[in-house]
Coordinates of C-alpha atoms and ligand atoms in Angstrom, one line a residue:
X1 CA -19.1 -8.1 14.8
X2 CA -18.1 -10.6 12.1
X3 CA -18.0 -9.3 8.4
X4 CA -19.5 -12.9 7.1
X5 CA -17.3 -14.5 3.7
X6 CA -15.2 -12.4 2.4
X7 CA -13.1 -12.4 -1.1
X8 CA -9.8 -10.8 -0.4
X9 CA -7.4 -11.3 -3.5
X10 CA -3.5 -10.2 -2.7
X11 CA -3.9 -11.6 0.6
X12 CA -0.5 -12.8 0.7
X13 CA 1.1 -9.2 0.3
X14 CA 2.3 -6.7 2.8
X15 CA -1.3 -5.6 3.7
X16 CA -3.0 -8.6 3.2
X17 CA -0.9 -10.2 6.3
X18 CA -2.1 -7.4 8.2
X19 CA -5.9 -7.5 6.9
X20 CA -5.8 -11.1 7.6
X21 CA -4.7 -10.3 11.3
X22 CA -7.9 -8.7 12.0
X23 CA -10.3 -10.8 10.1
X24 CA -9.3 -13.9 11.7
X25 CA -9.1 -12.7 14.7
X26 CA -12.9 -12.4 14.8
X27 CA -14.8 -15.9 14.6
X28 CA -17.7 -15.8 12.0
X29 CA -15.6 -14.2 9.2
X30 CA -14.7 -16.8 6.0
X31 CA -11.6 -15.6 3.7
X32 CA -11.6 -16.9 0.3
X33 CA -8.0 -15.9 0.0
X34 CA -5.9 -15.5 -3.7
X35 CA -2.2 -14.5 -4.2
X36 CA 0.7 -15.9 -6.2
X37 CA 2.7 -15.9 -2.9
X38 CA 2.1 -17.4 1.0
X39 CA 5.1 -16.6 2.5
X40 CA 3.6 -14.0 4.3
X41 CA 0.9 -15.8 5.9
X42 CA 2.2 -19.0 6.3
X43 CA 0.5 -19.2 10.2
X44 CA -2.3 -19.2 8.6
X45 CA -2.5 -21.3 5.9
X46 CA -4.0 -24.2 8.2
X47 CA -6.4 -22.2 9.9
X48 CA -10.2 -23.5 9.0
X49 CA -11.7 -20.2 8.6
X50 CA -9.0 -19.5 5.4
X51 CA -9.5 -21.1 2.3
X52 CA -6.6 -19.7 0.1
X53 CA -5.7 -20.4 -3.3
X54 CA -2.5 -19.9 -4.7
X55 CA -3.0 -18.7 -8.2
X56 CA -3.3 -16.1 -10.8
X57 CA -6.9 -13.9 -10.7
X58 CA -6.5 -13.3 -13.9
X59 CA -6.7 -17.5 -14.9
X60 CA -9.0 -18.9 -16.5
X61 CA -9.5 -21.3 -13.5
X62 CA -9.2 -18.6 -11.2
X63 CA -12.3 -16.8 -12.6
X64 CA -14.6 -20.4 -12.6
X65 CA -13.9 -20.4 -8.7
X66 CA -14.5 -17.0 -7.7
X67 CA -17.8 -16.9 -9.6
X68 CA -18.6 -19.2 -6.8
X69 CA -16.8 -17.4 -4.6
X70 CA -18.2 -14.1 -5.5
X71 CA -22.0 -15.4 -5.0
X72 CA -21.5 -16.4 -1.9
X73 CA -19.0 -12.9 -0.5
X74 CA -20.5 -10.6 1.7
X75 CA -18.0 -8.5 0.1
X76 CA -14.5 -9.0 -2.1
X77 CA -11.8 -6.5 -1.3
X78 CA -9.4 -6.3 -3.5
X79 CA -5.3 -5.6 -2.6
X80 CA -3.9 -7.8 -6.0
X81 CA -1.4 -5.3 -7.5
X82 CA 2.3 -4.8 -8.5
X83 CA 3.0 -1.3 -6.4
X84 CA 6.3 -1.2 -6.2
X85 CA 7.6 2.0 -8.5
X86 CA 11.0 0.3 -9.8
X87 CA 8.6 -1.6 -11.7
X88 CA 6.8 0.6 -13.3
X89 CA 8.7 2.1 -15.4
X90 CA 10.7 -1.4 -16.4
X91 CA 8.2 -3.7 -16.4
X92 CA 4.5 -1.6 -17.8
X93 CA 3.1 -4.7 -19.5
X94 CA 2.5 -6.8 -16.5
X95 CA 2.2 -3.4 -14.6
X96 CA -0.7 -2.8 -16.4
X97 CA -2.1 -6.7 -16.5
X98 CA -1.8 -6.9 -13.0
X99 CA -4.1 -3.6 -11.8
X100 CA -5.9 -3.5 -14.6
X101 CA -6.5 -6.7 -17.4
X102 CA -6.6 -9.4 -14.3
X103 CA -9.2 -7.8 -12.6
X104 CA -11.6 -6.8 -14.9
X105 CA -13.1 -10.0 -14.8
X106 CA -13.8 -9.9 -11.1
X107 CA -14.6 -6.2 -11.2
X108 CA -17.3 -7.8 -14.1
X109 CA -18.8 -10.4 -11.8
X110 CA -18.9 -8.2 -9.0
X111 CA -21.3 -5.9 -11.1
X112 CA -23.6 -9.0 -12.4
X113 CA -24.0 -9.8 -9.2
X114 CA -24.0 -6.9 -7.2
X115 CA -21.6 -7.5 -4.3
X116 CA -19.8 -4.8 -2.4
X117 CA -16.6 -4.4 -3.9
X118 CA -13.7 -2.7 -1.5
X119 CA -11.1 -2.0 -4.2
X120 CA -7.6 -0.5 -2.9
X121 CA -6.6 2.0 -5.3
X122 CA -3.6 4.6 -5.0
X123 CA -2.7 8.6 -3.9
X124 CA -1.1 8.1 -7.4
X125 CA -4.0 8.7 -8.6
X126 CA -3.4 11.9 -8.0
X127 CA -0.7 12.0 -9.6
X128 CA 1.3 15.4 -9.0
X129 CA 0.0 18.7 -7.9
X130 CA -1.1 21.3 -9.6
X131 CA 1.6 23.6 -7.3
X132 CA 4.4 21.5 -9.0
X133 CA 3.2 22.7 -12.6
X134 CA 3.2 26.5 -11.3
X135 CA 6.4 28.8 -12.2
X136 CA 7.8 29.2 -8.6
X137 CA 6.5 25.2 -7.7
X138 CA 4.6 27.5 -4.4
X139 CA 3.2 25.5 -1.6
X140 CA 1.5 28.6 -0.1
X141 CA -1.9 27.3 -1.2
X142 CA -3.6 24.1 0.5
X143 CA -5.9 24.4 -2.4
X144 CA -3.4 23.7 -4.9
X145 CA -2.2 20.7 -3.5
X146 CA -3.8 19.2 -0.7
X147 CA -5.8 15.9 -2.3
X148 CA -9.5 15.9 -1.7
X149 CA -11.4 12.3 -2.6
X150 CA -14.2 14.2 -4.9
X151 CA -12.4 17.4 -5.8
X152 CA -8.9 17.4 -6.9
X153 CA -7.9 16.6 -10.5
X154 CA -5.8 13.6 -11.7
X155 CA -2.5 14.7 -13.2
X156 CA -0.3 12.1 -14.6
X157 CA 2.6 13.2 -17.1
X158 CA 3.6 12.4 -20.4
X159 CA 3.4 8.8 -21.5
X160 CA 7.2 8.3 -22.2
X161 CA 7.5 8.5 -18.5
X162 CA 6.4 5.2 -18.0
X163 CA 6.5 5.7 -13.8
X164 CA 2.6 6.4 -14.6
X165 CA 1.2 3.3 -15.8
X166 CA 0.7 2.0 -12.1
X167 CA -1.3 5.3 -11.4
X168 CA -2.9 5.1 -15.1
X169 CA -4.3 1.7 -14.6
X170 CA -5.2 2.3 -11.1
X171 CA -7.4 5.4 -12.4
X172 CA -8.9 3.2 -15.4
X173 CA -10.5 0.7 -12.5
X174 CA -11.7 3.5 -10.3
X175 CA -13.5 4.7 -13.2
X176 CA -15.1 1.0 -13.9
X177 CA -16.2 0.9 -10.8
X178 CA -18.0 3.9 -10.4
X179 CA -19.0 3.1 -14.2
X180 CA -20.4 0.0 -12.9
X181 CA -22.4 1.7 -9.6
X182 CA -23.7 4.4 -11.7
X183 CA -24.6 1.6 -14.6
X184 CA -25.6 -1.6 -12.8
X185 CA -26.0 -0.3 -9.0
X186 CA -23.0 -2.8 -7.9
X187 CA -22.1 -1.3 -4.4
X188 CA -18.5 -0.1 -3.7
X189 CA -15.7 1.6 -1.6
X190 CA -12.6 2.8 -3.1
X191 CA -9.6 3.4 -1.0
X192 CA -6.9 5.7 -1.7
X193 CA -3.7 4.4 0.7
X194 CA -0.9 7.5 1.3
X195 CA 2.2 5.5 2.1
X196 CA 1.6 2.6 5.0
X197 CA 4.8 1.8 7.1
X198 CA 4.6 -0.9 9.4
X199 CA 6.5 -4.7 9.4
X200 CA 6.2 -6.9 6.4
X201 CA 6.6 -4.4 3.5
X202 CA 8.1 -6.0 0.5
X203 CA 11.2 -7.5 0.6
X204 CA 14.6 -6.8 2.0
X205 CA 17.0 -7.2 -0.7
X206 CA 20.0 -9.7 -0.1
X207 CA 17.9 -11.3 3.0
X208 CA 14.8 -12.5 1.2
X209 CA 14.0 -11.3 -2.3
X210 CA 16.5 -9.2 -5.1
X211 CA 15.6 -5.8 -6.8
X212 CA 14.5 -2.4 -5.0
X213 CA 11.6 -2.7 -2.9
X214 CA 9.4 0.6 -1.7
X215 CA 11.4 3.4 0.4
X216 CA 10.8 2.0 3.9
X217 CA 12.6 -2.0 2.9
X218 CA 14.8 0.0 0.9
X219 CA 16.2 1.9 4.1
X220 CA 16.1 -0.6 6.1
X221 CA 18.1 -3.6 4.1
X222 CA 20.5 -0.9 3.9
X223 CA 20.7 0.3 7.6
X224 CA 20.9 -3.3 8.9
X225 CA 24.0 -4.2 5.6
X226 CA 25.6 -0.9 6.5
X227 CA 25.3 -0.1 3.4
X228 CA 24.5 3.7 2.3
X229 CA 20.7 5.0 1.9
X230 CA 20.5 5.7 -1.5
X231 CA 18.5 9.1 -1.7
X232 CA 16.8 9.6 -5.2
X233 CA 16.9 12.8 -6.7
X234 CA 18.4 13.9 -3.4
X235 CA 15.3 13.3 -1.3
X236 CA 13.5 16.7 -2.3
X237 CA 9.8 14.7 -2.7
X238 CA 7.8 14.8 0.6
X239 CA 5.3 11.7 1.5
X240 CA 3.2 11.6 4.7
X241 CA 3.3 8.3 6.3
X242 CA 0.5 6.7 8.3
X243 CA 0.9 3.6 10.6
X244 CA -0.1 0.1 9.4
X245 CA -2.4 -0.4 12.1
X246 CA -3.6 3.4 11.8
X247 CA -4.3 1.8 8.3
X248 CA -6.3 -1.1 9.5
X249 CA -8.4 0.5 11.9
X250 CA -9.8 2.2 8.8
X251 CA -10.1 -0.3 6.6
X252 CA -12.3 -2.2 9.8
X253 CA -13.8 1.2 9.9
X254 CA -15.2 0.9 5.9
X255 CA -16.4 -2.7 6.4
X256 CA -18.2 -2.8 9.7
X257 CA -20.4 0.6 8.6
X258 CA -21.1 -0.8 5.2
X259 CA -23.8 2.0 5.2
X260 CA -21.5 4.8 5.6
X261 CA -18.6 4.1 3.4
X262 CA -20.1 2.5 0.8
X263 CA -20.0 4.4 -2.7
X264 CA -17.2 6.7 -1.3
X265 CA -13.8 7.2 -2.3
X266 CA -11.3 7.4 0.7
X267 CA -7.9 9.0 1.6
X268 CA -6.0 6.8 4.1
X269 CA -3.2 9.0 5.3
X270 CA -2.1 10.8 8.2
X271 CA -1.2 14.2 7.0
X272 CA 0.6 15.0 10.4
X273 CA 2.9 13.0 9.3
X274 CA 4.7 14.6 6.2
X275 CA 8.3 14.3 6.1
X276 CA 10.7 15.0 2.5
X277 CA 12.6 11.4 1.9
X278 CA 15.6 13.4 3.0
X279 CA 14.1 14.0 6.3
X280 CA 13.0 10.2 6.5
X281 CA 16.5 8.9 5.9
X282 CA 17.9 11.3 8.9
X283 CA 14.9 10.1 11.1
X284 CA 15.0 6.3 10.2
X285 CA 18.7 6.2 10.8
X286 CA 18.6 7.9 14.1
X287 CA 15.4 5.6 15.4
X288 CA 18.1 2.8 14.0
X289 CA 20.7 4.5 16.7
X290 CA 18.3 4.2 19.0
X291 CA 17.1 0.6 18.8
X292 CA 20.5 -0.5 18.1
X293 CA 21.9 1.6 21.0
X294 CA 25.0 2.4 18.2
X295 CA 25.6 6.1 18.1
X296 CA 27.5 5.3 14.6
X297 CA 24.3 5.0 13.3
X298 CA 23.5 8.6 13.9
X299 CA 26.5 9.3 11.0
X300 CA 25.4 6.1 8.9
X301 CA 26.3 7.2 4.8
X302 CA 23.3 8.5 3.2
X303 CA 24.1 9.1 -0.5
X304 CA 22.7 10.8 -3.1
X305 CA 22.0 9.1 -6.8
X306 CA 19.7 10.5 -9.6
X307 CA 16.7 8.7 -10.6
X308 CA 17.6 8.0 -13.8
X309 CA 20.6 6.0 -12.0
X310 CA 18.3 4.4 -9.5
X311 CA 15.2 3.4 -11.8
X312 CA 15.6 4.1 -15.2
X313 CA 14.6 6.3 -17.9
X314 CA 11.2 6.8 -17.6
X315 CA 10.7 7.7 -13.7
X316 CA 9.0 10.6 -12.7
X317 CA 8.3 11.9 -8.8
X318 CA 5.1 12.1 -7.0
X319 CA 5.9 15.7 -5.5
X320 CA 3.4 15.8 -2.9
X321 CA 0.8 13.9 -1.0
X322 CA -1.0 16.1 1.5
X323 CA -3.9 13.7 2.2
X324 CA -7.6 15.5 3.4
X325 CA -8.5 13.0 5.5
X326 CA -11.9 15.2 6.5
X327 CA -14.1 12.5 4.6
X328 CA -12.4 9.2 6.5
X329 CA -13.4 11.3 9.8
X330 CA -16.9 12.5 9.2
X331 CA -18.0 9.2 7.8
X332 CA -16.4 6.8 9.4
X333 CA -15.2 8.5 12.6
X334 CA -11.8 7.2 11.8
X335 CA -8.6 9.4 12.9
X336 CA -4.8 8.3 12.5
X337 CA -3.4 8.5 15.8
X338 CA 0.1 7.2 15.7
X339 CA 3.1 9.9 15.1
X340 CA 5.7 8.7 12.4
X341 CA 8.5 8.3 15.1
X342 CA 6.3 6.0 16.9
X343 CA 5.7 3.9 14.0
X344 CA 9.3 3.8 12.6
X345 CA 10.2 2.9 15.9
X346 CA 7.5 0.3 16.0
X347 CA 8.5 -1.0 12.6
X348 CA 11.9 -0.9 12.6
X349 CA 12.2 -2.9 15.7
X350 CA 9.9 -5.4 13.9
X351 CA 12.0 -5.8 11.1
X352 CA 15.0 -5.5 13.8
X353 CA 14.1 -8.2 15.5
X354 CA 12.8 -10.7 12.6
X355 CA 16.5 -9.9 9.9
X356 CA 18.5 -9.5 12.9
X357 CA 17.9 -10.6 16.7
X358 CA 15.7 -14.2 15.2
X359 CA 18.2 -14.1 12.1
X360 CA 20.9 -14.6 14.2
X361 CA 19.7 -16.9 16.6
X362 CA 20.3 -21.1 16.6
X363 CA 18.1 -22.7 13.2
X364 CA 15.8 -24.5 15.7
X365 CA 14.8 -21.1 17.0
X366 CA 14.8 -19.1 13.8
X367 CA 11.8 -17.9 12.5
X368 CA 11.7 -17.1 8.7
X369 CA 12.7 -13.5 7.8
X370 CA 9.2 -11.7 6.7
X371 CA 7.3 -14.3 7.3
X372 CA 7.3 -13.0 11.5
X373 CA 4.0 -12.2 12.5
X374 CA 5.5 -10.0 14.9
X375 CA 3.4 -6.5 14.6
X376 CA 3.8 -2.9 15.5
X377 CA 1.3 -3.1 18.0
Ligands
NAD1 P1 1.9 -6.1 -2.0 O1 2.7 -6.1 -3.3 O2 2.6 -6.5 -0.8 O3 0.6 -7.0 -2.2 C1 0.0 -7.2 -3.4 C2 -0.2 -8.7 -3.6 O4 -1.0 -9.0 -4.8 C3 1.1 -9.5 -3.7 O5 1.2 -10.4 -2.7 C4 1.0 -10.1 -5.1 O6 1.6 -11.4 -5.1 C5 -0.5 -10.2 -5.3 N1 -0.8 -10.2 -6.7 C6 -0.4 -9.4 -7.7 N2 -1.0 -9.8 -8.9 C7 -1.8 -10.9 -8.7 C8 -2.6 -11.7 -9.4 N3 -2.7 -11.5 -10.8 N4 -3.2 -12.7 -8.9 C9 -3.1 -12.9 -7.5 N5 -2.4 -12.2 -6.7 C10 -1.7 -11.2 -7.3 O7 1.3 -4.6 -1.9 P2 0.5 -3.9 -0.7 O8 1.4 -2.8 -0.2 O9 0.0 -4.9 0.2 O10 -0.7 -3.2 -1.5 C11 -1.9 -3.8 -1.5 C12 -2.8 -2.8 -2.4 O11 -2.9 -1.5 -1.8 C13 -2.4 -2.7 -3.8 O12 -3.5 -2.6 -4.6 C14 -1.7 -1.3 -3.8 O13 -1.7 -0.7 -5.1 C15 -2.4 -0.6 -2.8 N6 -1.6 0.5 -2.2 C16 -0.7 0.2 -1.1 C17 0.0 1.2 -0.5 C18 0.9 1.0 0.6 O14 1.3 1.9 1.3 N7 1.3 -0.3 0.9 C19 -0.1 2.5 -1.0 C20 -1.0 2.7 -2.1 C21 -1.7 1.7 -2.6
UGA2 C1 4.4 4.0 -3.5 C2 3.9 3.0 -4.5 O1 3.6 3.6 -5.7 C3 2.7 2.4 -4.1 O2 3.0 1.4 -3.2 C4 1.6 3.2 -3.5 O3 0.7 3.4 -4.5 C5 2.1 4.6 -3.1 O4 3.5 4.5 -2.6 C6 1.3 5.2 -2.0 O5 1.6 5.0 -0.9 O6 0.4 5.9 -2.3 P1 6.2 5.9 -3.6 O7 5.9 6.6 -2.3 O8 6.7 6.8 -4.7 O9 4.9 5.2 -4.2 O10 7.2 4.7 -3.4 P2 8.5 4.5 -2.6 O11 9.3 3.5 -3.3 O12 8.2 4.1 -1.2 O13 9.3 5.8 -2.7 C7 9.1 7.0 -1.9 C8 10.1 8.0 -2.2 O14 11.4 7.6 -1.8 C9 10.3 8.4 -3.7 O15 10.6 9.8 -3.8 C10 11.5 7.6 -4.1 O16 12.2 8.2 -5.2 C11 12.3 7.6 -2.8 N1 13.3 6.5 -2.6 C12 12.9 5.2 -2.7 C13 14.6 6.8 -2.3 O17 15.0 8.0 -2.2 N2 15.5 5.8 -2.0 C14 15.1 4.5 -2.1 O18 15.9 3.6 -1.9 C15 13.8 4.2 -2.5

């Protein structure tokens, strides 16, 4: 069934690419597309039933064209963030512009007009648990730290630690939205994504962009450079990770049963699949042993470097993200089904095959690094 026009801003990022894979695979559906980048989606960028611009949501021209756009959406789903955390704590202005001061405006006509807004938001929200502010830091209790959409509390630390203005601003514009269903009746869905791994994420640095992208491109530039993994804090926080196209099966879930999921707030997360980053760097390199059919790889250097070293002052850990995914299931009938060595395998081949098989193959054949379309399906 086709969703009808859609507004997706951040459609050139890492789950944009994947978004668009579904939506134009169905004929019917219309993507008004914004992002600052295409290099993502560049097999797109032709294809009639995309009409993308490449510009700032927060312009001033931006906002004259989505107030078209807007009228006309069947919904507007927005992905148009900076989530990477080595930027939080460096860069908070444009942090906080980009998930908060650029989308007002869109977040504003959305209300007046009252269109379904599908607004990705963050487990950060969370922030940390309450276990980790207990003496003995005791995971014995699920109900002091497994994250429930409607129940559990938002704890973000003190504001010097400047690794919570993504997670600040992200809470600021769940709280406008809801302020504008409870207010103006403008329908919505909030989602709450725990760590999606699957091809596309980021950047690897030294191949196609510079700086320190998010844990999973950070591995893996390193695995394929055979350089070290650098393991923060020595890898004691513990993430669960659900499958990109785990991911997108929800998110297809949420918009075609508009009259389930609207005016929810949903966990997307597979909480089978909790690792400590420790435990992901001995997994990822041993899936790497295994693609690569290199046993070396099973002994590749994994070293360990404070935060402060790796990000800066100002970073402090999410401890915990035990997901409830009870609602996502009820609702929407939704259920994560891939296990995380499946979907490192999956992934890591992807990215294999894209930095390294196409990388090395004759110019005529190469296909630009991250821009592969090459899935984990
Ligand atoms: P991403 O960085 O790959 O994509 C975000 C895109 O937004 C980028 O392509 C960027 O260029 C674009 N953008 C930023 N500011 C913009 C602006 N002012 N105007 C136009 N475009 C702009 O990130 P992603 O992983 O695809 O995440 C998408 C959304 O999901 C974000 O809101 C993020 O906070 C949320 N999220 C993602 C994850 C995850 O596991 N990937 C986890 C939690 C939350
Ligand atoms: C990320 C980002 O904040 C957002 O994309 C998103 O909102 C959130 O995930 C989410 O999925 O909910 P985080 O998981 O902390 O947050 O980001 P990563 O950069 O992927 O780091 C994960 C863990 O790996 C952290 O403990 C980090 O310190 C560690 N890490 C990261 C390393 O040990 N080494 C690295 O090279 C990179």
């Amino acid at each position: 069934m086709p969703i009808g026009n859609i507004v997706l801003l951040g459609c050139g990022g890492y789950i944009g690419s994947h978004l668009l894979d579904r939506l134009l695979r169905e004929p019917g559906n219309k993507v008004f597309g914004w992002d600052l980048e295409h290099r993502k989606i560049e097999q797109y960028l032709n294809n009639p039933a995309l009409d993308f611009e490449e510009s700032n949501i927060g312009s001033a021209y931006a906002r004259q064209r989505l107030e078209e756009q807007v009228a006309s959406a069947d919904v507007v789903i927005n992905l148009a963030a900076i989530c990477n955390p080595a930027e939080y704590n460096t860069e908070p202005l444009r942090v906080l512009d980009a998930n908060l001061f650029d989308l007002q405006p869109v977040l504003r006509m959305c209300a007046e007009q009252r269109k379904w807004l599908i607004h990705f938001s963050t487990s950060e929200v969370y922030g940390r648990t309450i276990s980790s502010y207990l003496p003995d830091e005791s995971f014995d209790d699920p109900d002091l730290y497994v994250l429930k959409e409607d129940e559990t509390p938002l704890i973000m630390g003190p504001i010097r630690n400047q690794r919570w203005t993504y997670a600040a601003a992200k809470q600021v514009v769940e709280r406008l939205v809801y302020a504008y269903h409870r207010e103006r009746g403008m329908p919505f869905t909030v989602i709450r994504p725990l760590n999606f791994f699957g091809p596309r994420m980021d950047y690897l640095p030294g191949h196609d962009g510079d700086g320190v992208p998010r844990v999973l491109a950070s591995f893996m530039a390193a695995l394929i450079d055979r350089k070290p993994l650098q393991l923060v804090d020595g890898g004691w926080a513990r993430r669960t990770i659900v499958s990109i196209d785990d991911a997108m099966d929800a998110v297809m879930a949420v918009l075609q049963q508009p009259e389930r999921s609207q005016n929810q707030f949903f966990n997307v997360g597979n909480p089978d699949n909790e690792v400590t980053v420790r435990e992901l760097a001995e997994l990822m390199r041993a899936v790497y042993a295994e693609i690569t059919d290199d046993p070396t790889y099973l002994e590749h250097p994994i070293h360990d470097v404070s935060a402060a070293d790796f990000y800066g002052a100002g970073y402090e850990d999410c401890d915990r993200r035990m997901p409830s995914i009870e609602k996502a299931k009820a609702l929407l009938g939704w259920t994560p089904r891939k296990s995380l060595r499946t979907t490192l395998l999956e992934t890591m081949r992807a990215y294999h095959e894209t930095y390294v098989v196409n990388a090395a193959a004759p110019p005529a054949e190469a296909t630009g690094p991250a821009v592969g379309s090459e899935g984990a399906r």
